[in-house]
Amino acid sequence: MSAELTLEGTSGGVFAKGRAEAVVRYTCNRCLVEWCESVAVNVAELLGDDGDYPLDGVEVDLEAPLRDAVVLALPLLPLCRPDCRGLCTTCGADLNTGSCPGHDDEPASPFAVLRHLLEP
Ligand SMILES: [Zn+2]
Ligand SMILES: [Zn+2]
């Protein structure tokens, strides 16, 4: 994680402002593929008694606020790509790679009909 911050002393503590960058490991919410991506976030955080991150003596601990800023910027349900097709619920194959042979003996369900309607 790297950051470029300007620290400004205020009456309530230290105001940290700038940009932080971190490499984050994502796991696709649908197909469980993992990948790394760098995330840049803007940081504007008051460090001090009035803020969320109390100062510990004269040391300014920037790791917690930076980590929180990055975590907040992450998607709750990351997808490897917007149209990720996920895993086959029958055999667990990655549907993006087409390794699922398809299953003819799907149990009849109202959703099966729906899905055909939705297919382009
Ligand atoms: Zn995916
Ligand atoms: Zn399958």
mmCIF file of C-alpha atoms and ligand atoms in Angstrom:
data_model
loop_
_atom_site.group_PDB
_atom_site.id
_atom_site.type_symbol
_atom_site.label_atom_id
_atom_site.label_comp_id
_atom_site.label_asym_id
_atom_site.label_seq_id
_atom_site.Cartn_x
_atom_site.Cartn_y
_atom_site.Cartn_z
ATOM 1 C CA MET A 1 0.000 0.000 0.000
ATOM 2 C CA SER A 2 1.357 3.385 -0.903
ATOM 3 C CA ALA A 3 0.002 6.797 -0.135
ATOM 4 C CA GLU A 4 0.620 10.402 -0.834
ATOM 5 C CA LEU A 5 -0.827 12.448 1.939
ATOM 6 C CA THR A 6 -0.622 15.893 3.289
ATOM 7 C CA LEU A 7 -1.012 16.190 7.016
ATOM 8 C CA GLU A 8 -2.478 19.292 8.464
ATOM 9 C CA GLY A 9 -2.584 20.072 12.142
ATOM 10 C CA THR A 10 -5.939 21.277 13.348
ATOM 11 C CA SER A 11 -7.343 21.966 16.772
ATOM 12 C CA GLY A 12 -9.068 18.592 16.792
ATOM 13 C CA GLY A 13 -6.062 16.576 15.661
ATOM 14 C CA VAL A 14 -4.398 15.941 12.345
ATOM 15 C CA PHE A 15 -6.233 16.109 9.080
ATOM 16 C CA ALA A 16 -4.840 13.669 6.548
ATOM 17 C CA LYS A 17 -5.703 14.325 2.937
ATOM 18 C CA GLY A 18 -4.477 12.746 -0.229
ATOM 19 C CA ARG A 19 -4.530 9.564 -2.176
ATOM 20 C CA ALA A 20 -3.771 6.009 -1.218
ATOM 21 C CA GLU A 21 -3.165 3.094 -3.501
ATOM 22 C CA ALA A 22 -3.250 -0.563 -2.636
ATOM 23 C CA VAL A 23 -3.221 -3.850 -4.477
ATOM 24 C CA VAL A 24 -6.281 -5.787 -3.521
ATOM 25 C CA ARG A 25 -7.013 -9.439 -4.081
ATOM 26 C CA TYR A 26 -10.542 -9.940 -5.321
ATOM 27 C CA THR A 27 -12.585 -13.100 -5.474
ATOM 28 C CA CYS A 28 -15.362 -13.133 -8.025
ATOM 29 C CA ASN A 29 -18.673 -13.463 -6.282
ATOM 30 C CA ARG A 30 -20.001 -15.730 -9.018
ATOM 31 C CA CYS A 31 -17.208 -17.908 -10.358
ATOM 32 C CA LEU A 32 -14.697 -17.620 -7.468
ATOM 33 C CA VAL A 33 -11.862 -16.628 -9.783
ATOM 34 C CA GLU A 34 -9.216 -14.616 -7.967
ATOM 35 C CA TRP A 35 -7.336 -11.661 -9.299
ATOM 36 C CA CYS A 36 -5.396 -8.688 -8.104
ATOM 37 C CA GLU A 37 -6.145 -5.108 -8.915
ATOM 38 C CA SER A 38 -4.779 -1.856 -7.651
ATOM 39 C CA VAL A 39 -7.307 0.406 -6.027
ATOM 40 C CA ALA A 40 -6.791 4.113 -5.555
ATOM 41 C CA VAL A 41 -8.875 6.011 -3.092
ATOM 42 C CA ASN A 42 -9.074 9.563 -1.977
ATOM 43 C CA VAL A 43 -8.414 9.944 1.692
ATOM 44 C CA ALA A 44 -9.751 12.743 3.834
ATOM 45 C CA GLU A 45 -9.666 11.713 7.423
ATOM 46 C CA LEU A 46 -9.404 13.532 10.688
ATOM 47 C CA LEU A 47 -7.003 11.768 12.992
ATOM 48 C CA GLY A 48 -7.463 12.778 16.565
ATOM 49 C CA ASP A 49 -9.749 12.786 19.515
ATOM 50 C CA ASP A 50 -12.630 14.125 17.473
ATOM 51 C CA GLY A 51 -12.222 11.602 14.682
ATOM 52 C CA ASP A 52 -12.516 7.863 14.350
ATOM 53 C CA TYR A 53 -8.796 7.303 14.823
ATOM 54 C CA PRO A 54 -7.473 8.669 18.092
ATOM 55 C CA LEU A 55 -3.888 9.818 18.077
ATOM 56 C CA ASP A 56 -1.473 7.721 20.020
ATOM 57 C CA GLY A 57 0.876 10.279 21.474
ATOM 58 C CA VAL A 58 2.829 12.047 18.755
ATOM 59 C CA GLU A 59 2.794 9.054 16.447
ATOM 60 C CA VAL A 60 0.267 9.218 13.669
ATOM 61 C CA ASP A 61 -0.855 5.755 12.748
ATOM 62 C CA LEU A 62 -1.951 6.020 9.169
ATOM 63 C CA GLU A 63 -2.398 2.368 8.455
ATOM 64 C CA ALA A 64 -5.846 1.929 9.962
ATOM 65 C CA PRO A 65 -7.481 4.926 8.299
ATOM 66 C CA LEU A 66 -5.882 4.073 4.953
ATOM 67 C CA ARG A 67 -6.945 0.475 5.154
ATOM 68 C CA ASP A 68 -10.469 1.523 6.031
ATOM 69 C CA ALA A 69 -10.566 3.961 3.141
ATOM 70 C CA VAL A 70 -9.541 1.231 0.722
ATOM 71 C CA VAL A 71 -11.953 -1.303 2.172
ATOM 72 C CA LEU A 72 -14.788 1.179 1.849
ATOM 73 C CA ALA A 73 -13.975 1.640 -1.819
ATOM 74 C CA LEU A 74 -14.184 -2.068 -2.578
ATOM 75 C CA PRO A 75 -17.290 -3.541 -4.120
ATOM 76 C CA LEU A 76 -19.314 -5.693 -1.750
ATOM 77 C CA LEU A 77 -19.865 -8.333 -4.406
ATOM 78 C CA PRO A 78 -16.919 -8.201 -6.773
ATOM 79 C CA LEU A 79 -17.342 -9.717 -10.210
ATOM 80 C CA CYS A 80 -14.462 -10.700 -12.495
ATOM 81 C CA ARG A 81 -16.447 -9.034 -15.257
ATOM 82 C CA PRO A 82 -19.927 -7.525 -15.363
ATOM 83 C CA ASP A 83 -21.364 -10.387 -17.380
ATOM 84 C CA CYS A 84 -19.669 -13.198 -15.497
ATOM 85 C CA ARG A 85 -21.782 -16.316 -15.919
ATOM 86 C CA GLY A 86 -20.660 -17.920 -12.708
ATOM 87 C CA LEU A 87 -20.465 -21.577 -11.910
ATOM 88 C CA CYS A 88 -22.809 -24.264 -13.126
ATOM 89 C CA THR A 89 -25.095 -25.156 -10.257
ATOM 90 C CA THR A 90 -25.182 -28.756 -11.458
ATOM 91 C CA CYS A 91 -21.535 -29.636 -12.053
ATOM 92 C CA GLY A 92 -19.671 -26.629 -10.689
ATOM 93 C CA ALA A 93 -17.870 -25.910 -13.964
ATOM 94 C CA ASP A 94 -16.923 -22.358 -14.811
ATOM 95 C CA LEU A 95 -19.565 -21.297 -17.309
ATOM 96 C CA ASN A 96 -17.282 -18.539 -18.665
ATOM 97 C CA THR A 97 -14.909 -21.125 -20.086
ATOM 98 C CA GLY A 98 -17.638 -23.299 -21.564
ATOM 99 C CA SER A 99 -16.316 -26.345 -19.745
ATOM 100 C CA CYS A 100 -19.792 -27.330 -18.687
ATOM 101 C CA PRO A 101 -21.168 -29.909 -21.129
ATOM 102 C CA GLY A 102 -24.719 -28.830 -20.429
ATOM 103 C CA HIS A 103 -27.297 -30.872 -18.647
ATOM 104 C CA ASP A 104 -30.369 -32.148 -20.405
ATOM 105 C CA ASP A 105 -31.873 -33.763 -17.376
ATOM 106 C CA GLU A 106 -32.453 -30.543 -15.517
ATOM 107 C CA PRO A 107 -35.249 -30.756 -13.045
ATOM 108 C CA ALA A 108 -38.314 -29.022 -14.360
ATOM 109 C CA SER A 109 -38.789 -25.745 -12.639
ATOM 110 C CA PRO A 110 -40.600 -22.534 -13.465
ATOM 111 C CA PHE A 111 -37.207 -20.875 -13.676
ATOM 112 C CA ALA A 112 -36.017 -23.159 -16.446
ATOM 113 C CA VAL A 113 -38.728 -21.753 -18.697
ATOM 114 C CA LEU A 114 -37.874 -18.238 -17.653
ATOM 115 C CA ARG A 115 -34.233 -18.716 -18.446
ATOM 116 C CA HIS A 116 -34.969 -19.757 -22.002
ATOM 117 C CA LEU A 117 -37.056 -16.659 -22.453
ATOM 118 C CA LEU A 118 -34.185 -14.520 -21.259
ATOM 119 C CA GLU A 119 -31.689 -16.029 -23.623
ATOM 120 C CA PRO A 120 -30.826 -13.775 -26.545
HETATM 121 ZN ZN ZN B 1 -16.478 -14.397 -12.331
HETATM 122 ZN ZN ZN B 2 -22.704 -28.056 -15.632
#
